[in-house]
Each structure stands twice: as structure tokens, then as C-alpha cells.
Amino acid sequence: RAKATARGTCAVFDDTMTVETGNVREIESDLRLALARGELVLAYQPQLDVAEGRVTTVEALVRWKHPRRGLLPPHEFIPVAESTGLIHALSSWVITEACRQIRIWRDAGLDVRVGVNVSTIDAQQDNVLTTLDAAMERHGISGSNLEVEITETLLLEPGGEAAKALFDGLRARGVHVAIDDFGTGYSALSYLKDLPCEKLKIDRVFIKDMRDIKSRVLVEAIVGLGRNLGKIVVAEGVETPDQYHALKDVGCDMLQGFLFARPEPADRLPALLGEIAEAVRSGYAGPENRP
Ligand code: C2E
Ligand code: MG
Ligand code: MG
Ligand code: MG
């Protein structure tokens, strides 16, 4: 279903992003209003730093508090935002809101890095960088408080120069770059060695059946490759204590998934971080801890 139109207006509809209800025009006009009315919210999902035994980063994930349809997940509206160009305004909102929240947490003594997702379409304009500059200035935070998640498909799109400008701009600002859904982009591994990114996030499809020896070997290889290239390697979609232990064993640096926490509203974060640190101390071992 991927639909590449004229360069600069590339619409991305993949398997994880389908518009299940409503039509594009209606969602577009509703979304335009939603941005103006403040109906978007960010949920935050912790990432556990295995060596430190605590959460050092959280990923910001957008939701839409739709007046009629309830809380909508991103796959209900991100594809429309991408195909209509609204993604630029949406990404600006996400970045600015994340910076606002970082300020609030820092003032409360909570020091976490926040990762935001940007779309491949975002690389076609300098919107991300200009928004970042304004938001960091306005909320008095530095680039090291932030991370930007980009899928590896960005590197395959026509207009790789635009992607490079984004990567360079982020690096110049001290913002970490994470490659999201790593391993699902069908890209050659050779690009990895020159890629200016700090982090690789292994897609959850690889984590799913780590009890299977072949899957485990694959994850172990990706972790080894990433770490030997100096990257921080994160596993997405960690749901069970078995996966947790297997990922620790293969040397994965950071873990994210429902085992630790679902994406939660910002005000839940302080309590959540305490709960996770406690669960880590107890080792996620006993059957009593199994979800
Ligand atoms: P992603 O960036 O790969 O985010 C991870 C997704 O996996 C999230 O879904 C999260 O809720 C889900 N997840 C986390 N842990 C687990 C787990 O243990 N098991 C399972 N089954 N799922 C888990 P969500 O929030 O629905 O987001 C879906 C996608 O929408 C994101 O994938 C990202 O590509 C996109 N997205 C989310 N927020 C934004 C945003 O602000 N801007 C843009 N451009 N895209 C966004
Ligand atoms: Mg992500
Ligand atoms: Mg991901
Ligand atoms: Mg994903």
C-alpha cells in the first residue's frame, strides 16, 4: 500500500499504519482543528537502562483526544497527517510539547531524556530543526535532553541529502538520533557504519519469539553489531520476564515494553519510575511477577 507520489509529497502507508475509520478529508479537517484546539496529548513510555537499573529515557507517543471518537492511537491519524502535509504542524506540536514537559520534570528534579518520533516526511523541510531551536530556547533546555527517533526508511527515500541535513542538524545541537524499528527497513547494513546516530531500536518483531533459537541468534547479532559500532542498542516490545532476561544476557543496553510500562500520561511518570526501579531490583524473576 506504500504510495510514492511526486517527490516531496510521498505518502507513507505501511502495515502498522492504516486508517481504519473515517475518511481522509474528514480526518484532515478534524486534525487541523485538533491542533488548534489542543486535542493532542503525549503519552510517555519508559526505557530501562540495564546497566544503571533505572529509567533514563522516555519515548513520547502522540494520542488524539477526539471529541467524538475517544482516545485515538497514532495509526488512526499519522498517515493522514503525512499525506496532507499536516505532519509538519503535528511534529512541531510534539517537539514543543515534549520540551515543555522536560522543563516541568526538570523543575521537579526528574532527569530523563525524552525521545520524540518524527516522520520521514519531516526531513523534507527544516521544520524539525527550527522548531527545536525555538522550543529549547523557550523552555531553557539543551539538546542533550532530547532524542529524535527516525525510521531507517528515511535513509532509503529519494532525497537522502535532506535526511543528512536533518541528521547533521540534530548532531550539531547535541540531540541524540535513534533509528526506530531497526531491522524492518530492508536496507543494506553497510549504511550503518557511516550513520550519525547514537541509538538503534530493534523492532519488536525480533523480540517477539526470542525463545526460538534462530530469533535469539538474530537479536544477539544485531546487539553485537550495534554495540561494536558504538551505538546504544534498545529492544522494543519487551513483554515478558523471559524476554527481559534473554535481552540482558545478550547485552542489550536498554529495554522498552509493556513489561515495564505502557505509554502513560506525564503525571504518572514519577511514580512509574519508582515502581520500575523496584521491579528491577526484584529481578522480574518470580512467577508472581509474570504479567
Ligand atoms: P514506535 O515509535 O515504534 O512506537 C512504539 C509503539 O509500540 C507504540 O505504539 C507503543 O505503544 C507500542 N509498544 C510499546 N511497547 C510495546 C509492547 O511491549 N508490546 C506491543 N505490542 N507494543 C508496544 P503507538 O503509541 O500506537 O505508536 C505507533 C507508532 O506511531 C509509533 O511506533 C510511531 O511510528 C508512530 N508515532 C507515535 N507517536 C508519534 C509522533 O508523535 N509523531 C510521529 N510522526 N509518529 C508517531
Ligand atoms: Mg518510536
Ligand atoms: Mg519503534
Ligand atoms: Mg514502530
mmCIF file of C-alpha atoms and ligand atoms in Angstrom:
data_model
loop_
_atom_site.group_PDB
_atom_site.id
_atom_site.type_symbol
_atom_site.label_atom_id
_atom_site.label_comp_id
_atom_site.label_asym_id
_atom_site.label_seq_id
_atom_site.Cartn_x
_atom_site.Cartn_y
_atom_site.Cartn_z
ATOM 1 C CA ARG A 1 0.000 0.000 0.000
ATOM 2 C CA ALA A 2 3.016 2.287 0.057
ATOM 3 C CA LYS A 3 2.195 5.073 -2.322
ATOM 4 C CA ALA A 4 5.008 7.162 -3.641
ATOM 5 C CA THR A 5 3.750 10.221 -5.478
ATOM 6 C CA ALA A 6 5.733 13.198 -6.667
ATOM 7 C CA ARG A 7 8.888 13.799 -4.741
ATOM 8 C CA GLY A 8 8.162 15.910 -1.729
ATOM 9 C CA THR A 9 4.665 14.556 -1.351
ATOM 10 C CA CYS A 10 5.436 10.969 -0.527
ATOM 11 C CA ALA A 11 2.596 9.311 1.324
ATOM 12 C CA VAL A 12 3.568 6.556 3.692
ATOM 13 C CA PHE A 13 1.023 3.875 4.496
ATOM 14 C CA ASP A 14 2.620 0.748 5.848
ATOM 15 C CA ASP A 15 1.189 -2.259 7.656
ATOM 16 C CA THR A 16 1.353 -0.651 11.063
ATOM 17 C CA MET A 17 -0.377 2.467 9.860
ATOM 18 C CA THR A 18 -3.819 2.021 8.458
ATOM 19 C CA VAL A 19 -6.693 4.398 8.546
ATOM 20 C CA GLU A 20 -9.417 2.167 9.879
ATOM 21 C CA THR A 21 -12.266 4.575 10.204
ATOM 22 C CA GLY A 22 -13.321 7.903 8.826
ATOM 23 C CA ASN A 23 -12.174 9.299 5.549
ATOM 24 C CA VAL A 24 -9.030 11.216 4.828
ATOM 25 C CA ARG A 25 -10.724 14.584 4.196
ATOM 26 C CA GLU A 26 -12.716 14.389 7.376
ATOM 27 C CA ILE A 27 -9.735 13.333 9.457
ATOM 28 C CA GLU A 28 -7.686 16.086 7.871
ATOM 29 C CA SER A 29 -10.120 18.860 8.762
ATOM 30 C CA ASP A 30 -10.701 17.406 12.243
ATOM 31 C CA LEU A 31 -6.967 17.129 12.790
ATOM 32 C CA ARG A 32 -6.414 20.715 11.721
ATOM 33 C CA LEU A 33 -8.955 21.759 14.359
ATOM 34 C CA ALA A 34 -7.454 19.368 16.896
ATOM 35 C CA LEU A 35 -4.094 21.082 16.602
ATOM 36 C CA ALA A 36 -5.723 24.469 17.125
ATOM 37 C CA ARG A 37 -7.913 23.272 19.995
ATOM 38 C CA GLY A 38 -5.212 21.372 21.843
ATOM 39 C CA GLU A 39 -6.752 17.915 21.499
ATOM 40 C CA LEU A 40 -3.433 16.141 21.040
ATOM 41 C CA VAL A 41 -1.626 14.698 24.044
ATOM 42 C CA LEU A 42 1.650 12.903 24.572
ATOM 43 C CA ALA A 43 1.922 9.619 26.425
ATOM 44 C CA TYR A 44 5.339 8.617 27.700
ATOM 45 C CA GLN A 45 6.835 5.143 27.740
ATOM 46 C CA PRO A 46 9.942 4.431 29.867
ATOM 47 C CA GLN A 47 13.152 2.879 28.593
ATOM 48 C CA LEU A 48 15.134 0.949 31.171
ATOM 49 C CA ASP A 49 18.905 1.405 31.176
ATOM 50 C CA VAL A 50 20.034 -2.116 32.046
ATOM 51 C CA ALA A 51 23.442 -1.189 33.498
ATOM 52 C CA GLU A 52 22.013 1.600 35.621
ATOM 53 C CA GLY A 53 18.938 -0.342 36.634
ATOM 54 C CA ARG A 54 16.720 2.674 36.111
ATOM 55 C CA VAL A 55 14.790 4.571 33.509
ATOM 56 C CA THR A 56 16.912 7.241 31.850
ATOM 57 C CA THR A 57 14.843 7.934 28.739
ATOM 58 C CA VAL A 58 11.153 8.042 27.893
ATOM 59 C CA GLU A 59 9.587 7.927 24.451
ATOM 60 C CA ALA A 60 6.840 10.437 23.712
ATOM 61 C CA LEU A 61 3.943 8.911 21.752
ATOM 62 C CA VAL A 62 1.153 11.076 20.427
ATOM 63 C CA ARG A 63 -2.548 10.431 21.036
ATOM 64 C CA TRP A 64 -5.599 12.357 19.933
ATOM 65 C CA LYS A 65 -8.356 13.048 22.431
ATOM 66 C CA HIS A 66 -11.024 13.074 19.773
ATOM 67 C CA PRO A 67 -14.231 14.806 20.872
ATOM 68 C CA ARG A 68 -16.455 12.082 19.397
ATOM 69 C CA ARG A 69 -14.263 9.037 18.874
ATOM 70 C CA GLY A 70 -12.324 8.936 22.141
ATOM 71 C CA LEU A 71 -8.578 8.470 22.514
ATOM 72 C CA LEU A 72 -7.121 7.667 19.113
ATOM 73 C CA PRO A 73 -3.779 5.915 18.600
ATOM 74 C CA PRO A 74 -1.306 7.348 16.073
ATOM 75 C CA HIS A 75 -2.054 4.888 13.289
ATOM 76 C CA GLU A 76 -5.542 6.424 13.049
ATOM 77 C CA PHE A 77 -4.228 9.833 12.076
ATOM 78 C CA ILE A 78 -0.470 9.967 11.424
ATOM 79 C CA PRO A 79 -0.843 8.545 7.893
ATOM 80 C CA VAL A 80 -3.361 11.273 7.082
ATOM 81 C CA ALA A 81 -1.107 13.904 8.602
ATOM 82 C CA GLU A 82 1.694 12.605 6.387
ATOM 83 C CA SER A 83 -0.297 12.534 3.180
ATOM 84 C CA THR A 84 -1.773 16.004 3.723
ATOM 85 C CA GLY A 85 1.324 17.826 4.931
ATOM 86 C CA LEU A 86 -0.218 18.388 8.369
ATOM 87 C CA ILE A 87 2.625 16.300 9.751
ATOM 88 C CA HIS A 88 4.837 19.387 9.904
ATOM 89 C CA ALA A 89 2.448 21.182 12.247
ATOM 90 C CA LEU A 90 1.928 17.982 14.203
ATOM 91 C CA SER A 91 5.652 17.375 14.618
ATOM 92 C CA SER A 92 6.131 20.976 15.717
ATOM 93 C CA TRP A 93 3.477 20.496 18.350
ATOM 94 C CA VAL A 94 5.042 17.224 19.544
ATOM 95 C CA ILE A 95 8.524 18.712 19.802
ATOM 96 C CA THR A 96 7.325 21.836 21.603
ATOM 97 C CA GLU A 97 5.132 19.868 23.994
ATOM 98 C CA ALA A 98 7.986 17.459 24.801
ATOM 99 C CA CYS A 99 10.257 20.410 25.606
ATOM 100 C CA ARG A 100 7.585 21.957 27.811
ATOM 101 C CA GLN A 101 7.278 18.666 29.695
ATOM 102 C CA ILE A 102 11.037 18.266 30.079
ATOM 103 C CA ARG A 103 11.107 21.694 31.752
ATOM 104 C CA ILE A 104 8.350 20.657 34.171
ATOM 105 C CA TRP A 105 10.127 17.408 35.044
ATOM 106 C CA ARG A 106 13.498 19.093 35.449
ATOM 107 C CA ASP A 107 11.961 21.683 37.773
ATOM 108 C CA ALA A 108 10.572 18.776 39.799
ATOM 109 C CA GLY A 109 14.031 17.157 39.955
ATOM 110 C CA LEU A 110 13.281 14.443 37.418
ATOM 111 C CA ASP A 111 16.081 13.986 34.923
ATOM 112 C CA VAL A 112 15.014 11.956 31.907
ATOM 113 C CA ARG A 113 15.816 12.319 28.257
ATOM 114 C CA VAL A 114 12.730 12.477 26.042
ATOM 115 C CA GLY A 115 12.584 10.831 22.635
ATOM 116 C CA VAL A 116 10.199 12.165 20.001
ATOM 117 C CA ASN A 117 9.197 10.427 16.785
ATOM 118 C CA VAL A 118 9.453 12.261 13.522
ATOM 119 C CA SER A 119 8.202 11.128 10.168
ATOM 120 C CA THR A 120 10.290 10.634 7.051
ATOM 121 C CA ILE A 121 8.244 13.488 5.556
ATOM 122 C CA ASP A 122 9.659 15.793 8.221
ATOM 123 C CA ALA A 123 13.079 15.593 6.611
ATOM 124 C CA GLN A 124 11.740 17.378 3.541
ATOM 125 C CA GLN A 125 11.570 20.680 5.410
ATOM 126 C CA ASP A 126 13.784 22.277 8.045
ATOM 127 C CA ASN A 127 10.767 22.434 10.331
ATOM 128 C CA VAL A 128 12.139 20.000 12.908
ATOM 129 C CA LEU A 129 15.328 21.951 13.469
ATOM 130 C CA THR A 130 13.702 25.385 13.564
ATOM 131 C CA THR A 131 11.030 24.118 15.949
ATOM 132 C CA LEU A 132 13.671 22.516 18.148
ATOM 133 C CA ASP A 133 15.645 25.741 18.352
ATOM 134 C CA ALA A 134 12.590 27.763 19.322
ATOM 135 C CA ALA A 135 11.320 25.214 21.857
ATOM 136 C CA MET A 136 14.695 24.604 23.517
ATOM 137 C CA GLU A 137 15.198 28.345 23.849
ATOM 138 C CA ARG A 138 11.693 28.965 25.141
ATOM 139 C CA HIS A 139 11.858 26.219 27.776
ATOM 140 C CA GLY A 140 15.517 26.608 28.613
ATOM 141 C CA ILE A 141 16.638 23.100 27.849
ATOM 142 C CA SER A 142 19.578 21.723 25.928
ATOM 143 C CA GLY A 143 19.796 19.263 23.074
ATOM 144 C CA SER A 144 21.158 16.584 25.390
ATOM 145 C CA ASN A 145 17.705 16.361 26.998
ATOM 146 C CA LEU A 146 16.268 15.216 23.702
ATOM 147 C CA GLU A 147 16.336 12.370 21.275
ATOM 148 C CA VAL A 148 14.748 12.099 17.841
ATOM 149 C CA GLU A 149 13.525 8.741 16.541
ATOM 150 C CA ILE A 150 13.613 8.241 12.802
ATOM 151 C CA THR A 151 12.878 5.050 10.908
ATOM 152 C CA GLU A 152 15.574 3.638 8.699
ATOM 153 C CA THR A 153 13.334 4.003 5.639
ATOM 154 C CA LEU A 154 14.306 7.673 5.739
ATOM 155 C CA LEU A 155 17.703 6.651 4.507
ATOM 156 C CA LEU A 156 16.208 4.901 1.506
ATOM 157 C CA GLU A 157 13.924 7.701 0.379
ATOM 158 C CA PRO A 158 14.808 9.834 -2.562
ATOM 159 C CA GLY A 159 16.306 12.988 -1.151
ATOM 160 C CA GLY A 160 18.847 11.412 1.120
ATOM 161 C CA GLU A 161 20.560 14.807 1.262
ATOM 162 C CA ALA A 162 17.584 16.184 3.182
ATOM 163 C CA ALA A 163 17.893 13.334 5.634
ATOM 164 C CA LYS A 164 21.570 14.065 6.008
ATOM 165 C CA ALA A 165 20.856 17.728 6.755
ATOM 166 C CA LEU A 166 18.446 16.660 9.481
ATOM 167 C CA PHE A 167 20.936 14.204 10.997
ATOM 168 C CA ASP A 168 23.719 16.805 10.883
ATOM 169 C CA GLY A 169 21.499 19.483 12.393
ATOM 170 C CA LEU A 170 20.462 17.216 15.247
ATOM 171 C CA ARG A 171 24.044 16.241 15.941
ATOM 172 C CA ALA A 172 25.135 19.898 15.930
ATOM 173 C CA ARG A 173 22.520 20.568 18.626
ATOM 174 C CA GLY A 174 23.583 17.600 20.768
ATOM 175 C CA VAL A 175 20.254 15.863 20.160
ATOM 176 C CA HIS A 176 20.591 12.093 20.061
ATOM 177 C CA VAL A 177 19.361 10.285 16.982
ATOM 178 C CA ALA A 178 17.705 6.875 17.343
ATOM 179 C CA ILE A 179 16.950 4.602 14.418
ATOM 180 C CA ASP A 180 13.434 3.322 15.093
ATOM 181 C CA ASP A 181 12.037 -0.098 14.128
ATOM 182 C CA PHE A 182 15.547 -1.176 13.217
ATOM 183 C CA GLY A 183 15.747 -4.290 11.070
ATOM 184 C CA THR A 184 12.435 -3.871 9.291
ATOM 185 C CA GLY A 185 13.534 -1.439 6.585
ATOM 186 C CA TYR A 186 15.080 -3.950 4.190
ATOM 187 C CA SER A 187 18.101 -1.720 3.925
ATOM 188 C CA ALA A 188 21.674 -2.790 3.405
ATOM 189 C CA LEU A 189 23.622 -2.981 6.612
ATOM 190 C CA SER A 190 26.560 -1.153 5.069
ATOM 191 C CA TYR A 191 24.947 2.246 5.640
ATOM 192 C CA LEU A 192 25.129 1.650 9.380
ATOM 193 C CA LYS A 193 28.823 2.246 9.646
ATOM 194 C CA ASP A 194 28.548 5.820 8.437
ATOM 195 C CA LEU A 195 25.281 6.613 10.101
ATOM 196 C CA PRO A 196 25.491 9.504 12.547
ATOM 197 C CA CYS A 197 23.172 8.018 15.149
ATOM 198 C CA GLU A 198 23.616 7.188 18.805
ATOM 199 C CA LYS A 199 20.964 4.545 19.162
ATOM 200 C CA LEU A 200 19.410 1.558 17.428
ATOM 201 C CA LYS A 201 15.958 0.435 18.453
ATOM 202 C CA ILE A 202 15.446 -3.205 17.468
ATOM 203 C CA ASP A 203 11.904 -3.660 16.219
ATOM 204 C CA ARG A 204 9.650 -5.729 18.404
ATOM 205 C CA VAL A 205 9.080 -8.380 15.725
ATOM 206 C CA PHE A 206 12.579 -9.650 16.529
ATOM 207 C CA ILE A 207 11.959 -9.657 20.271
ATOM 208 C CA LYS A 208 8.660 -11.488 19.994
ATOM 209 C CA ASP A 209 9.915 -15.043 19.829
ATOM 210 C CA MET A 210 13.299 -14.956 21.468
ATOM 211 C CA ARG A 211 12.621 -18.410 22.861
ATOM 212 C CA ASP A 212 13.207 -19.597 19.321
ATOM 213 C CA ILE A 213 16.949 -20.091 18.915
ATOM 214 C CA LYS A 214 17.076 -18.510 15.452
ATOM 215 C CA SER A 215 15.381 -15.337 16.644
ATOM 216 C CA ARG A 216 17.704 -15.182 19.594
ATOM 217 C CA VAL A 217 20.762 -15.553 17.378
ATOM 218 C CA LEU A 218 19.478 -12.732 15.195
ATOM 219 C CA VAL A 219 18.890 -10.388 18.138
ATOM 220 C CA GLU A 220 22.282 -11.261 19.554
ATOM 221 C CA ALA A 221 23.901 -10.422 16.215
ATOM 222 C CA ILE A 222 22.121 -7.078 15.947
ATOM 223 C CA VAL A 223 23.103 -6.190 19.505
ATOM 224 C CA GLY A 224 26.717 -7.153 18.807
ATOM 225 C CA LEU A 225 26.823 -5.227 15.557
ATOM 226 C CA GLY A 226 25.290 -2.118 17.085
ATOM 227 C CA ARG A 227 27.440 -2.144 20.182
ATOM 228 C CA ASN A 228 30.632 -2.753 18.220
ATOM 229 C CA LEU A 229 29.766 0.284 16.122
ATOM 230 C CA GLY A 230 29.421 2.287 19.320
ATOM 231 C CA LYS A 231 25.650 2.502 19.321
ATOM 232 C CA ILE A 232 23.316 2.186 22.277
ATOM 233 C CA VAL A 233 21.068 -0.760 21.481
ATOM 234 C CA VAL A 234 17.444 -0.745 22.640
ATOM 235 C CA ALA A 235 14.936 -3.578 22.416
ATOM 236 C CA GLU A 236 11.330 -2.599 21.718
ATOM 237 C CA GLY A 237 8.283 -4.601 22.740
ATOM 238 C CA VAL A 238 9.669 -6.364 25.810
ATOM 239 C CA GLU A 239 6.610 -8.022 27.299
ATOM 240 C CA THR A 240 7.766 -10.978 29.383
ATOM 241 C CA PRO A 241 10.319 -11.720 32.119
ATOM 242 C CA ASP A 242 11.825 -14.359 29.785
ATOM 243 C CA GLN A 243 12.473 -11.717 27.130
ATOM 244 C CA TYR A 244 13.882 -9.406 29.782
ATOM 245 C CA HIS A 245 16.410 -11.990 30.932
ATOM 246 C CA ALA A 246 17.316 -13.086 27.407
ATOM 247 C CA LEU A 247 17.927 -9.475 26.361
ATOM 248 C CA LYS A 248 20.066 -8.809 29.411
ATOM 249 C CA ASP A 249 22.046 -11.959 28.575
ATOM 250 C CA VAL A 250 22.774 -10.857 25.006
ATOM 251 C CA GLY A 251 23.975 -7.478 26.264
ATOM 252 C CA CYS A 252 21.201 -5.189 25.130
ATOM 253 C CA ASP A 253 21.733 -1.721 26.653
ATOM 254 C CA MET A 254 18.167 -0.560 27.049
ATOM 255 C CA LEU A 255 14.746 -2.162 27.181
ATOM 256 C CA GLN A 256 11.281 -0.803 26.457
ATOM 257 C CA GLY A 257 7.929 -2.530 26.527
ATOM 258 C CA PHE A 258 4.746 -3.390 28.326
ATOM 259 C CA LEU A 259 6.667 -5.473 30.901
ATOM 260 C CA PHE A 260 7.943 -2.198 32.364
ATOM 261 C CA ALA A 261 5.127 0.165 31.453
ATOM 262 C CA ARG A 262 2.652 1.100 28.780
ATOM 263 C CA PRO A 263 2.778 4.627 27.444
ATOM 264 C CA GLU A 264 1.320 6.742 30.260
ATOM 265 C CA PRO A 265 0.318 10.365 30.874
ATOM 266 C CA ALA A 266 3.129 12.659 32.004
ATOM 267 C CA ASP A 267 1.884 12.969 35.571
ATOM 268 C CA ARG A 268 2.224 9.191 36.061
ATOM 269 C CA LEU A 269 5.928 9.246 35.296
ATOM 270 C CA PRO A 270 7.444 9.997 38.705
ATOM 271 C CA ALA A 271 5.537 7.113 40.365
ATOM 272 C CA LEU A 272 6.172 4.823 37.414
ATOM 273 C CA LEU A 273 9.932 5.282 37.569
ATOM 274 C CA GLY A 274 9.928 4.256 41.225
ATOM 275 C CA GLU A 275 7.816 1.193 40.510
ATOM 276 C CA ILE A 276 10.097 0.100 37.681
ATOM 277 C CA ALA A 277 13.288 0.547 39.731
ATOM 278 C CA GLU A 278 11.695 -1.595 42.440
ATOM 279 C CA ALA A 279 10.653 -4.307 39.968
ATOM 280 C CA VAL A 280 14.181 -4.330 38.518
ATOM 281 C CA ARG A 281 15.637 -4.797 41.994
ATOM 282 C CA SER A 282 13.371 -7.788 42.473
ATOM 283 C CA GLY A 283 14.681 -9.162 39.179
ATOM 284 C CA TYR A 284 11.417 -9.673 37.298
ATOM 285 C CA ALA A 285 12.170 -13.235 38.288
ATOM 286 C CA GLY A 286 9.483 -14.939 40.272
ATOM 287 C CA PRO A 287 6.315 -16.243 38.682
ATOM 288 C CA GLU A 288 4.477 -13.719 40.859
ATOM 289 C CA ASN A 289 5.927 -11.014 38.624
ATOM 290 C CA ARG A 290 4.759 -12.525 35.393
ATOM 291 C CA PRO A 291 2.211 -10.422 33.576
HETATM 292 P P1 C2E B 1 7.092 3.398 17.508
HETATM 293 O O1 C2E B 1 7.792 4.694 17.510
HETATM 294 O O2 C2E B 1 7.870 2.193 17.121
HETATM 295 O O3 C2E B 1 6.489 3.268 18.972
HETATM 296 C C1 C2E B 1 6.355 2.069 19.665
HETATM 297 C C2 C2E B 1 4.927 1.551 19.608
HETATM 298 O O4 C2E B 1 4.892 0.248 20.173
HETATM 299 C C3 C2E B 1 3.931 2.387 20.420
HETATM 300 O O5 C2E B 1 2.660 2.324 19.789
HETATM 301 C C4 C2E B 1 3.895 1.633 21.731
HETATM 302 O O6 C2E B 1 2.687 1.819 22.464
HETATM 303 C C5 C2E B 1 3.992 0.210 21.247
HETATM 304 N N1 C2E B 1 4.577 -0.652 22.261
HETATM 305 C C6 C2E B 1 5.452 -0.338 23.228
HETATM 306 N N2 C2E B 1 5.782 -1.406 23.970
HETATM 307 C C7 C2E B 1 5.085 -2.449 23.465
HETATM 308 C C8 C2E B 1 4.985 -3.845 23.821
HETATM 309 O O7 C2E B 1 5.610 -4.339 24.754
HETATM 310 N N3 C2E B 1 4.156 -4.600 23.037
HETATM 311 C C9 C2E B 1 3.444 -4.090 21.996
HETATM 312 N N4 C2E B 1 2.660 -4.906 21.321
HETATM 313 N N5 C2E B 1 3.520 -2.774 21.630
HETATM 314 C C10 C2E B 1 4.326 -1.976 22.366
HETATM 315 P P2 C2E B 1 1.818 3.630 19.439
HETATM 316 O O8 C2E B 1 1.902 4.613 20.555
HETATM 317 O O9 C2E B 1 0.478 3.176 18.983
HETATM 318 O O10 C2E B 1 2.613 4.250 18.229
HETATM 319 C C11 C2E B 1 2.696 3.585 16.988
HETATM 320 C C12 C2E B 1 3.608 4.305 16.044
HETATM 321 O O11 C2E B 1 3.062 5.593 15.695
HETATM 322 C C13 C2E B 1 4.980 4.607 16.618
HETATM 323 O O12 C2E B 1 5.787 3.451 16.556
HETATM 324 C C14 C2E B 1 5.433 5.704 15.685
HETATM 325 O O13 C2E B 1 5.906 5.174 14.486
HETATM 326 C C15 C2E B 1 4.136 6.446 15.424
HETATM 327 N N6 C2E B 1 4.083 7.637 16.310
HETATM 328 C C16 C2E B 1 3.745 7.705 17.612
HETATM 329 N N7 C2E B 1 3.835 8.970 18.075
HETATM 330 C C17 C2E B 1 4.251 9.723 17.016
HETATM 331 C C18 C2E B 1 4.544 11.124 16.845
HETATM 332 O O14 C2E B 1 4.462 11.934 17.777
HETATM 333 N N8 C2E B 1 4.936 11.521 15.601
HETATM 334 C C19 C2E B 1 5.068 10.634 14.572
HETATM 335 N N9 C2E B 1 5.476 11.115 13.370
HETATM 336 N N10 C2E B 1 4.821 9.331 14.705
HETATM 337 C C20 C2E B 1 4.407 8.869 15.906
HETATM 338 MG MG MG B 2 9.490 5.363 18.183
HETATM 339 MG MG MG B 3 9.702 1.675 17.269
HETATM 340 MG MG MG B 4 7.065 1.018 15.300
#
